[in-house]
């Protein structure tokens, strides 16, 4: 097995030693010795040395309540520091260093495409027209507190400074001292939130990612793209294009979250403008220092007259308006009166003066100056703009139907809820074609409907640059889309907002192509959407509904058919992928996922959710963000210009055969086995997850109910914590077993060689199986499950997991998992001695927690330690939900 890169191993060792020094100082040497003894026992247990497992369990069970917290915190902190070292290792620039995690460069991809026959003109056109949008979402999976994240960022900066070969001994000591102090600060900081963040808090966290990372990373990436494109085609990136866009659900996603109201959404819009004005002010201040030259074009002189410092004059006026804008937004956020005169609201008011200065510098032969920081600010102005971020609105289809139904009933036009789909469409189109207002005066709607209408009014008051898409969850028919457009128009919307139906469950995915064809048949709608449509594919709920293999195949087929239908109607389709961080929610390496999409479905545009802790892992540091942007962009460009071939008909038949078996096997357990829900509740920490103040959204769509009411994220989180990883493999085990029994493995291997979709699926299955752990899952069961019937179910599931591992190894003709991913395999191996004690501790703490709840009172140290184990295991697995 490949060892860790020496530089990475050295950083992990150094960070671990500095953490150990903090522990030795407090709580003391005895605690440090105990932690080291537990770690040694965990390592020995992994080596399967005689008696080591009993020794580890014995050590952990003997811990007193006062020892629980420091021990769990120590292992949690080490895992966070190991993640930090690994994250930094992926972007380090030490001389002679080649990271194990480097991504393919833009130049390499462009050269390969040209060698494959793509003309330079076509390459340039496609890159210039590129539209990749990252949608930051506040799904409750970011366990680490923002306070600690900021300390970790500073630690990364220290590691970067230590990579310089010319440091004097005193300089190196100073940096190590600073690193030691930061680790001590982190050790003495409570890592668990005790109050659930509000939706506005979540939005502020999203803005902080832009301020601390993407603000710098985005122009850096676009500069790299500009140079690579110019080298490959002879022409650079046009000034006004924005191939990368950043949107957000934070403060706009009200589906199942009663805490997101129209007031929250209005506040988030204003906060975005406040922060954008502040960030652009910093840019303008720097530019005023830079642009001191006197040469100017006639165009600029016409605006400023015979000024000695024409650029500074233009920027001074822009600065004054930005100050007014910032003060106006701040006052509005605090509910104070504010004068809107002279503020910057439309984006052209920002880009216009900047581009005027740019054109003047170019005209005067000062290209070097024009293409410096001024160009970076122009790129930011086109990407982020005055709203800073494009806010999506998400709401369930039934809420819009309810609003229309109340209006129709009040006006005496009938019972909208009983109308057929054709009748609903006819009514909605007639109203959309007409000019009369539909909302009656002096009408008192119900609270639910009043909130929907108030949200539409907030949305209608924004500029186009401030808005992403209006996403309709549980959408299934054209009237779901038309009703949203009508409600927005009634609220005063002056431009066509993108409306994206979200198809989530297995039935929704199967019905999506017909639903969209029916929508495109509406002449009025085709004119409204102006030849562009967005459709969102839900990964989480389809996997929870049908199992991972069936869901993946349904998603693939839906995308194929949706692409075909859009093409028939002359509509450019953008697929919006609602992926999560885990394989069970559509996660996995982004470039592989994009390159395995159906041919034609990535047509120069791609939209994807980035959620929770994955935002930090991909975009948390500027250089890391540049790397992520490069990875996504090269994959989208390649999938557009060199898509994979169509799968063979026989492969499709085999996928149907496999998924027929996987679906039945999955639902037989999750839906039909009456012992399954009690087993899930007992063997996982699902019931305790509510104690973690992770996000503003409730864990359940309904206060009561079984697995079907549970959100996909806590469903995945719970199984990950105890390492059974059930949602990602259940069903696939039976499908692969049947395939082996019927001598179909040669055909499956052929599919892996020739079909990126199937290859990616098998690779992701292998990765999640490598994270599963039969011994740990068994320990949770021994500790937490008492009923014989539930123990029998658990034993059967573990036997099936072991069988799934055997079948994947047989299919891939390997002796052990991850043979072709040695770096990832070793990373997991390094983490095991730190995650194992947290798992054993968590099971023990859950037992104590449940016993104490039965007596009416849970000791505070038990509850706090339990929360820390959840955070630590999340860090060790590198994802939660």
PDB file of C-alpha atoms in Angstrom, residues 101-352:
ATOM      1  CA  UNK A 101      -3.989  15.339  -5.229  1.00  0.00           C
ATOM      2  CA  UNK A 102      -3.053  17.563  -8.191  1.00  0.00           C
ATOM      3  CA  UNK A 103      -5.774  18.130 -10.787  1.00  0.00           C
ATOM      4  CA  UNK A 104      -5.237  18.153 -14.523  1.00  0.00           C
ATOM      5  CA  UNK A 105      -4.413  21.629 -15.823  1.00  0.00           C
ATOM      6  CA  UNK A 106      -6.470  23.655 -18.277  1.00  0.00           C
ATOM      7  CA  UNK A 107      -3.585  23.505 -20.760  1.00  0.00           C
ATOM      8  CA  UNK A 108      -3.478  19.695 -20.687  1.00  0.00           C
ATOM      9  CA  UNK A 109      -7.220  19.393 -21.293  1.00  0.00           C
ATOM     10  CA  UNK A 110      -7.231  21.997 -24.088  1.00  0.00           C
ATOM     11  CA  UNK A 111      -4.301  20.254 -25.791  1.00  0.00           C
ATOM     12  CA  UNK A 112      -6.041  16.876 -25.554  1.00  0.00           C
ATOM     13  CA  UNK A 113      -9.267  18.275 -27.029  1.00  0.00           C
ATOM     14  CA  UNK A 114      -7.408  19.915 -29.923  1.00  0.00           C
ATOM     15  CA  UNK A 115      -5.473  16.703 -30.548  1.00  0.00           C
ATOM     16  CA  UNK A 116      -8.820  14.904 -30.615  1.00  0.00           C
ATOM     17  CA  UNK A 117     -10.023  17.077 -33.465  1.00  0.00           C
ATOM     18  CA  UNK A 118     -11.795  19.993 -31.743  1.00  0.00           C
ATOM     19  CA  UNK A 119     -11.104  23.152 -33.833  1.00  0.00           C
ATOM     20  CA  UNK A 120      -9.603  26.135 -31.987  1.00  0.00           C
ATOM     21  CA  UNK A 121     -12.613  28.306 -32.926  1.00  0.00           C
ATOM     22  CA  UNK A 122     -15.062  25.780 -31.465  1.00  0.00           C
ATOM     23  CA  UNK A 123     -12.989  25.456 -28.277  1.00  0.00           C
ATOM     24  CA  UNK A 124     -12.936  29.228 -27.829  1.00  0.00           C
ATOM     25  CA  UNK A 125     -16.663  29.586 -28.457  1.00  0.00           C
ATOM     26  CA  UNK A 126     -17.572  26.845 -26.001  1.00  0.00           C
ATOM     27  CA  UNK A 127     -15.321  28.191 -23.238  1.00  0.00           C
ATOM     28  CA  UNK A 128     -16.579  31.753 -23.759  1.00  0.00           C
ATOM     29  CA  UNK A 129     -20.191  30.488 -23.526  1.00  0.00           C
ATOM     30  CA  UNK A 130     -19.513  28.298 -20.473  1.00  0.00           C
ATOM     31  CA  UNK A 131     -22.008  28.572 -17.601  1.00  0.00           C
ATOM     32  CA  UNK A 132     -21.087  26.704 -14.421  1.00  0.00           C
ATOM     33  CA  UNK A 133     -23.017  27.657 -11.323  1.00  0.00           C
ATOM     34  CA  UNK A 134     -22.216  26.488  -7.807  1.00  0.00           C
ATOM     35  CA  UNK A 135     -25.147  26.692  -5.424  1.00  0.00           C
ATOM     36  CA  UNK A 136     -24.013  26.894  -1.798  1.00  0.00           C
ATOM     37  CA  UNK A 137     -26.508  25.170   0.444  1.00  0.00           C
ATOM     38  CA  UNK A 138     -26.929  25.174   4.195  1.00  0.00           C
ATOM     39  CA  UNK A 139     -27.722  21.507   4.594  1.00  0.00           C
ATOM     40  CA  UNK A 140     -26.948  20.614   8.217  1.00  0.00           C
ATOM     41  CA  UNK A 141     -23.658  18.815   7.690  1.00  0.00           C
ATOM     42  CA  UNK A 142     -21.003  21.401   8.624  1.00  0.00           C
ATOM     43  CA  UNK A 143     -20.167  20.200  12.102  1.00  0.00           C
ATOM     44  CA  UNK A 144     -17.160  22.446  12.788  1.00  0.00           C
ATOM     45  CA  UNK A 145     -17.841  25.888  14.237  1.00  0.00           C
ATOM     46  CA  UNK A 146     -16.868  28.920  12.179  1.00  0.00           C
ATOM     47  CA  UNK A 147     -14.593  30.053  15.034  1.00  0.00           C
ATOM     48  CA  UNK A 148     -12.526  26.891  14.634  1.00  0.00           C
ATOM     49  CA  UNK A 149     -12.617  26.990  10.832  1.00  0.00           C
ATOM     50  CA  UNK A 150     -10.946  30.400  10.945  1.00  0.00           C
ATOM     51  CA  UNK A 151      -8.221  29.027  13.237  1.00  0.00           C
ATOM     52  CA  UNK A 152      -7.684  26.096  10.876  1.00  0.00           C
ATOM     53  CA  UNK A 153      -7.302  28.535   7.977  1.00  0.00           C
ATOM     54  CA  UNK A 154      -4.586  30.358   9.911  1.00  0.00           C
ATOM     55  CA  UNK A 155      -2.874  27.038  10.603  1.00  0.00           C
ATOM     56  CA  UNK A 156      -2.850  26.339   6.848  1.00  0.00           C
ATOM     57  CA  UNK A 157      -1.169  29.695   6.355  1.00  0.00           C
ATOM     58  CA  UNK A 158       1.505  28.672   8.885  1.00  0.00           C
ATOM     59  CA  UNK A 159       2.108  25.411   7.000  1.00  0.00           C
ATOM     60  CA  UNK A 160       2.496  27.439   3.813  1.00  0.00           C
ATOM     61  CA  UNK A 161       5.080  29.690   5.461  1.00  0.00           C
ATOM     62  CA  UNK A 162       7.013  26.648   6.723  1.00  0.00           C
ATOM     63  CA  UNK A 163       7.310  25.371   3.137  1.00  0.00           C
ATOM     64  CA  UNK A 164       9.862  28.076   2.274  1.00  0.00           C
ATOM     65  CA  UNK A 165      13.354  26.615   1.997  1.00  0.00           C
ATOM     66  CA  UNK A 166      15.127  29.861   2.853  1.00  0.00           C
ATOM     67  CA  UNK A 167      13.793  30.316   6.400  1.00  0.00           C
ATOM     68  CA  UNK A 168      16.247  31.322   9.109  1.00  0.00           C
ATOM     69  CA  UNK A 169      16.056  29.150  12.295  1.00  0.00           C
ATOM     70  CA  UNK A 170      14.531  32.065  14.232  1.00  0.00           C
ATOM     71  CA  UNK A 171      11.906  32.597  11.514  1.00  0.00           C
ATOM     72  CA  UNK A 172      10.979  28.922  11.559  1.00  0.00           C
ATOM     73  CA  UNK A 173      10.722  28.912  15.364  1.00  0.00           C
ATOM     74  CA  UNK A 174       8.436  31.957  15.228  1.00  0.00           C
ATOM     75  CA  UNK A 175       6.079  30.226  12.781  1.00  0.00           C
ATOM     76  CA  UNK A 176       6.029  26.983  14.823  1.00  0.00           C
ATOM     77  CA  UNK A 177       5.299  29.026  17.959  1.00  0.00           C
ATOM     78  CA  UNK A 178       2.374  30.669  16.167  1.00  0.00           C
ATOM     79  CA  UNK A 179       1.133  27.251  15.016  1.00  0.00           C
ATOM     80  CA  UNK A 180       1.452  25.901  18.559  1.00  0.00           C
ATOM     81  CA  UNK A 181      -0.543  28.859  19.899  1.00  0.00           C
ATOM     82  CA  UNK A 182      -3.318  28.332  17.310  1.00  0.00           C
ATOM     83  CA  UNK A 183      -3.573  24.620  18.179  1.00  0.00           C
ATOM     84  CA  UNK A 184      -3.731  25.532  21.873  1.00  0.00           C
ATOM     85  CA  UNK A 185      -6.494  28.060  21.101  1.00  0.00           C
ATOM     86  CA  UNK A 186      -8.414  25.388  19.178  1.00  0.00           C
ATOM     87  CA  UNK A 187      -7.931  22.885  22.032  1.00  0.00           C
ATOM     88  CA  UNK A 188      -9.371  25.377  24.514  1.00  0.00           C
ATOM     89  CA  UNK A 189     -12.307  26.316  22.238  1.00  0.00           C
ATOM     90  CA  UNK A 190     -15.621  24.472  22.530  1.00  0.00           C
ATOM     91  CA  UNK A 191     -16.020  22.722  19.171  1.00  0.00           C
ATOM     92  CA  UNK A 192     -19.760  22.139  19.520  1.00  0.00           C
ATOM     93  CA  UNK A 193     -22.421  24.736  18.798  1.00  0.00           C
ATOM     94  CA  UNK A 194     -24.906  24.956  21.626  1.00  0.00           C
ATOM     95  CA  UNK A 195     -27.414  27.092  19.767  1.00  0.00           C
ATOM     96  CA  UNK A 196     -28.822  26.150  16.398  1.00  0.00           C
ATOM     97  CA  UNK A 197     -27.796  28.710  13.737  1.00  0.00           C
ATOM     98  CA  UNK A 198     -30.550  30.792  12.209  1.00  0.00           C
ATOM     99  CA  UNK A 199     -31.122  30.877   8.459  1.00  0.00           C
ATOM    100  CA  UNK A 200     -29.514  34.347   8.449  1.00  0.00           C
ATOM    101  CA  UNK A 201     -26.473  32.955  10.311  1.00  0.00           C
ATOM    102  CA  UNK A 202     -26.141  30.316   7.600  1.00  0.00           C
ATOM    103  CA  UNK A 203     -26.293  32.961   4.885  1.00  0.00           C
ATOM    104  CA  UNK A 204     -23.568  34.967   6.640  1.00  0.00           C
ATOM    105  CA  UNK A 205     -21.424  31.819   6.676  1.00  0.00           C
ATOM    106  CA  UNK A 206     -21.910  31.533   2.911  1.00  0.00           C
ATOM    107  CA  UNK A 207     -20.908  35.180   2.450  1.00  0.00           C
ATOM    108  CA  UNK A 208     -17.793  34.531   4.559  1.00  0.00           C
ATOM    109  CA  UNK A 209     -16.711  31.794   2.109  1.00  0.00           C
ATOM    110  CA  UNK A 210     -16.827  34.409  -0.649  1.00  0.00           C
ATOM    111  CA  UNK A 211     -15.021  37.058   1.403  1.00  0.00           C
ATOM    112  CA  UNK A 212     -12.263  34.766   2.683  1.00  0.00           C
ATOM    113  CA  UNK A 213     -11.677  32.586  -0.362  1.00  0.00           C
ATOM    114  CA  UNK A 214     -13.719  32.976  -3.542  1.00  0.00           C
ATOM    115  CA  UNK A 215     -13.222  36.758  -3.767  1.00  0.00           C
ATOM    116  CA  UNK A 216      -9.544  36.069  -4.448  1.00  0.00           C
ATOM    117  CA  UNK A 217      -9.858  32.646  -6.056  1.00  0.00           C
ATOM    118  CA  UNK A 218     -12.308  33.534  -8.778  1.00  0.00           C
ATOM    119  CA  UNK A 219     -10.270  36.227 -10.581  1.00  0.00           C
ATOM    120  CA  UNK A 220      -7.162  34.068 -10.102  1.00  0.00           C
ATOM    121  CA  UNK A 221      -8.917  31.178 -11.838  1.00  0.00           C
ATOM    122  CA  UNK A 222     -10.301  33.385 -14.633  1.00  0.00           C
ATOM    123  CA  UNK A 223      -6.839  34.820 -15.230  1.00  0.00           C
ATOM    124  CA  UNK A 224      -5.519  31.265 -15.600  1.00  0.00           C
ATOM    125  CA  UNK A 225      -8.414  30.356 -17.919  1.00  0.00           C
ATOM    126  CA  UNK A 226      -7.799  33.504 -19.991  1.00  0.00           C
ATOM    127  CA  UNK A 227      -4.094  32.690 -20.459  1.00  0.00           C
ATOM    128  CA  UNK A 228      -4.698  28.994 -21.240  1.00  0.00           C
ATOM    129  CA  UNK A 229      -7.474  29.810 -23.711  1.00  0.00           C
ATOM    130  CA  UNK A 230      -5.314  32.424 -25.433  1.00  0.00           C
ATOM    131  CA  UNK A 231      -2.422  29.960 -25.709  1.00  0.00           C
ATOM    132  CA  UNK A 232      -4.712  27.263 -27.123  1.00  0.00           C
ATOM    133  CA  UNK A 233      -6.823  29.343 -29.526  1.00  0.00           C
ATOM    134  CA  UNK A 234      -5.085  32.678 -30.018  1.00  0.00           C
ATOM    135  CA  UNK A 235      -7.956  34.533 -28.308  1.00  0.00           C
ATOM    136  CA  UNK A 236      -8.492  35.149 -24.608  1.00  0.00           C
ATOM    137  CA  UNK A 237     -11.631  35.280 -22.477  1.00  0.00           C
ATOM    138  CA  UNK A 238     -14.017  38.119 -23.436  1.00  0.00           C
ATOM    139  CA  UNK A 239     -14.150  40.871 -20.828  1.00  0.00           C
ATOM    140  CA  UNK A 240     -17.819  40.592 -19.890  1.00  0.00           C
ATOM    141  CA  UNK A 241     -18.289  36.821 -19.709  1.00  0.00           C
ATOM    142  CA  UNK A 242     -18.792  35.100 -16.367  1.00  0.00           C
ATOM    143  CA  UNK A 243     -18.314  31.351 -16.914  1.00  0.00           C
ATOM    144  CA  UNK A 244     -18.450  30.765 -13.157  1.00  0.00           C
ATOM    145  CA  UNK A 245     -21.369  31.928 -11.040  1.00  0.00           C
ATOM    146  CA  UNK A 246     -22.099  31.548  -7.351  1.00  0.00           C
ATOM    147  CA  UNK A 247     -25.635  31.090  -6.083  1.00  0.00           C
ATOM    148  CA  UNK A 248     -27.033  30.105  -2.691  1.00  0.00           C
ATOM    149  CA  UNK A 249     -29.969  28.412  -0.987  1.00  0.00           C
ATOM    150  CA  UNK A 250     -29.062  29.947   2.369  1.00  0.00           C
ATOM    151  CA  UNK A 251     -31.989  32.135   3.300  1.00  0.00           C
ATOM    152  CA  UNK A 252     -33.993  31.113   0.229  1.00  0.00           C
ATOM    153  CA  UNK A 253     -34.679  27.402   0.772  1.00  0.00           C
ATOM    154  CA  UNK A 254     -38.003  27.265   2.592  1.00  0.00           C
ATOM    155  CA  UNK A 255     -38.915  23.674   1.625  1.00  0.00           C
ATOM    156  CA  UNK A 256     -39.569  21.993   4.957  1.00  0.00           C
ATOM    157  CA  UNK A 257     -37.895  24.815   6.877  1.00  0.00           C
ATOM    158  CA  UNK A 258     -40.442  27.044   8.638  1.00  0.00           C
ATOM    159  CA  UNK A 259     -37.555  29.227   9.841  1.00  0.00           C
ATOM    160  CA  UNK A 260     -37.030  30.670   6.336  1.00  0.00           C
ATOM    161  CA  UNK A 261     -39.648  33.406   5.988  1.00  0.00           C
ATOM    162  CA  UNK A 262     -40.011  36.279   3.529  1.00  0.00           C
ATOM    163  CA  UNK A 263     -38.428  38.550   6.157  1.00  0.00           C
ATOM    164  CA  UNK A 264     -35.398  36.247   6.348  1.00  0.00           C
ATOM    165  CA  UNK A 265     -35.106  36.268   2.559  1.00  0.00           C
ATOM    166  CA  UNK A 266     -35.352  40.063   2.421  1.00  0.00           C
ATOM    167  CA  UNK A 267     -32.654  40.362   5.104  1.00  0.00           C
ATOM    168  CA  UNK A 268     -30.340  38.002   3.192  1.00  0.00           C
ATOM    169  CA  UNK A 269     -30.752  40.028  -0.017  1.00  0.00           C
ATOM    170  CA  UNK A 270     -29.828  43.190   1.903  1.00  0.00           C
ATOM    171  CA  UNK A 271     -26.894  41.561   3.714  1.00  0.00           C
ATOM    172  CA  UNK A 272     -25.537  40.462   0.347  1.00  0.00           C
ATOM    173  CA  UNK A 273     -25.634  44.028  -0.947  1.00  0.00           C
ATOM    174  CA  UNK A 274     -24.071  45.320   2.244  1.00  0.00           C
ATOM    175  CA  UNK A 275     -21.147  42.905   2.024  1.00  0.00           C
ATOM    176  CA  UNK A 276     -20.743  43.364  -1.750  1.00  0.00           C
ATOM    177  CA  UNK A 277     -20.520  47.146  -1.324  1.00  0.00           C
ATOM    178  CA  UNK A 278     -17.932  46.699   1.421  1.00  0.00           C
ATOM    179  CA  UNK A 279     -15.816  44.277  -0.631  1.00  0.00           C
ATOM    180  CA  UNK A 280     -15.931  46.417  -3.766  1.00  0.00           C
ATOM    181  CA  UNK A 281     -15.016  49.457  -1.662  1.00  0.00           C
ATOM    182  CA  UNK A 282     -11.797  47.710  -0.662  1.00  0.00           C
ATOM    183  CA  UNK A 283     -11.073  47.013  -4.334  1.00  0.00           C
ATOM    184  CA  UNK A 284     -11.776  50.608  -5.355  1.00  0.00           C
ATOM    185  CA  UNK A 285      -9.508  51.976  -2.626  1.00  0.00           C
ATOM    186  CA  UNK A 286      -6.656  49.809  -3.939  1.00  0.00           C
ATOM    187  CA  UNK A 287      -7.376  50.755  -7.540  1.00  0.00           C
ATOM    188  CA  UNK A 288      -7.273  54.459  -6.719  1.00  0.00           C
ATOM    189  CA  UNK A 289      -3.736  53.961  -5.425  1.00  0.00           C
ATOM    190  CA  UNK A 290      -2.826  52.009  -8.595  1.00  0.00           C
ATOM    191  CA  UNK A 291      -4.425  54.115 -11.346  1.00  0.00           C
ATOM    192  CA  UNK A 292      -2.569  57.409 -10.910  1.00  0.00           C
ATOM    193  CA  UNK A 293      -1.744  57.888 -14.617  1.00  0.00           C
ATOM    194  CA  UNK A 294      -2.924  60.915 -16.617  1.00  0.00           C
ATOM    195  CA  UNK A 295      -3.239  59.499 -20.175  1.00  0.00           C
ATOM    196  CA  UNK A 296      -6.901  58.976 -21.031  1.00  0.00           C
ATOM    197  CA  UNK A 297      -9.073  58.241 -24.052  1.00  0.00           C
ATOM    198  CA  UNK A 298     -11.439  60.823 -25.531  1.00  0.00           C
ATOM    199  CA  UNK A 299     -14.314  58.724 -24.216  1.00  0.00           C
ATOM    200  CA  UNK A 300     -13.043  59.058 -20.649  1.00  0.00           C
ATOM    201  CA  UNK A 301     -12.209  62.755 -21.042  1.00  0.00           C
ATOM    202  CA  UNK A 302     -15.788  63.388 -22.151  1.00  0.00           C
ATOM    203  CA  UNK A 303     -16.923  62.059 -18.788  1.00  0.00           C
ATOM    204  CA  UNK A 304     -14.361  63.678 -16.458  1.00  0.00           C
ATOM    205  CA  UNK A 305     -13.163  66.701 -18.430  1.00  0.00           C
ATOM    206  CA  UNK A 306      -9.465  67.726 -18.408  1.00  0.00           C
ATOM    207  CA  UNK A 307      -8.621  66.025 -15.134  1.00  0.00           C
ATOM    208  CA  UNK A 308      -4.989  65.396 -14.148  1.00  0.00           C
ATOM    209  CA  UNK A 309      -5.994  62.071 -12.613  1.00  0.00           C
ATOM    210  CA  UNK A 310      -9.016  60.971 -14.661  1.00  0.00           C
ATOM    211  CA  UNK A 311      -9.116  57.382 -13.391  1.00  0.00           C
ATOM    212  CA  UNK A 312      -8.985  58.421  -9.759  1.00  0.00           C
ATOM    213  CA  UNK A 313     -11.825  60.857 -10.410  1.00  0.00           C
ATOM    214  CA  UNK A 314     -14.052  58.147 -11.879  1.00  0.00           C
ATOM    215  CA  UNK A 315     -13.188  55.796  -9.042  1.00  0.00           C
ATOM    216  CA  UNK A 316     -13.762  58.498  -6.414  1.00  0.00           C
ATOM    217  CA  UNK A 317     -17.336  58.932  -7.658  1.00  0.00           C
ATOM    218  CA  UNK A 318     -17.818  55.167  -7.642  1.00  0.00           C
ATOM    219  CA  UNK A 319     -16.400  55.019  -4.111  1.00  0.00           C
ATOM    220  CA  UNK A 320     -18.896  57.608  -2.858  1.00  0.00           C
ATOM    221  CA  UNK A 321     -21.810  55.661  -4.326  1.00  0.00           C
ATOM    222  CA  UNK A 322     -20.538  52.420  -2.817  1.00  0.00           C
ATOM    223  CA  UNK A 323     -20.338  54.088   0.610  1.00  0.00           C
ATOM    224  CA  UNK A 324     -23.963  55.246   0.200  1.00  0.00           C
ATOM    225  CA  UNK A 325     -24.970  51.745  -0.902  1.00  0.00           C
ATOM    226  CA  UNK A 326     -23.283  50.117   2.071  1.00  0.00           C
ATOM    227  CA  UNK A 327     -24.835  52.566   4.543  1.00  0.00           C
ATOM    228  CA  UNK A 328     -28.263  52.175   2.911  1.00  0.00           C
ATOM    229  CA  UNK A 329     -28.131  48.357   3.102  1.00  0.00           C
ATOM    230  CA  UNK A 330     -26.896  48.429   6.710  1.00  0.00           C
ATOM    231  CA  UNK A 331     -29.719  50.743   7.753  1.00  0.00           C
ATOM    232  CA  UNK A 332     -32.343  48.615   5.965  1.00  0.00           C
ATOM    233  CA  UNK A 333     -31.053  45.425   7.631  1.00  0.00           C
ATOM    234  CA  UNK A 334     -31.519  47.092  11.024  1.00  0.00           C
ATOM    235  CA  UNK A 335     -34.988  48.333  10.083  1.00  0.00           C
ATOM    236  CA  UNK A 336     -33.969  51.983  10.031  1.00  0.00           C
ATOM    237  CA  UNK A 337     -35.050  54.606   7.480  1.00  0.00           C
ATOM    238  CA  UNK A 338     -32.554  54.914   4.616  1.00  0.00           C
ATOM    239  CA  UNK A 339     -32.181  57.250   1.656  1.00  0.00           C
ATOM    240  CA  UNK A 340     -31.867  55.227  -1.573  1.00  0.00           C
ATOM    241  CA  UNK A 341     -30.894  58.218  -3.716  1.00  0.00           C
ATOM    242  CA  UNK A 342     -27.508  57.776  -5.382  1.00  0.00           C
ATOM    243  CA  UNK A 343     -27.026  54.150  -4.329  1.00  0.00           C
ATOM    244  CA  UNK A 344     -25.789  51.458  -6.719  1.00  0.00           C
ATOM    245  CA  UNK A 345     -28.587  48.990  -7.429  1.00  0.00           C
ATOM    246  CA  UNK A 346     -28.402  47.892 -11.069  1.00  0.00           C
ATOM    247  CA  UNK A 347     -25.168  46.068 -11.868  1.00  0.00           C
ATOM    248  CA  UNK A 348     -24.367  48.285 -14.880  1.00  0.00           C
ATOM    249  CA  UNK A 349     -23.823  51.172 -12.469  1.00  0.00           C
ATOM    250  CA  UNK A 350     -20.822  49.240 -11.117  1.00  0.00           C
ATOM    251  CA  UNK A 351     -19.452  47.628 -14.267  1.00  0.00           C
ATOM    252  CA  UNK A 352     -19.871  50.743 -16.450  1.00  0.00           C
TER     253      UNK A 352
END
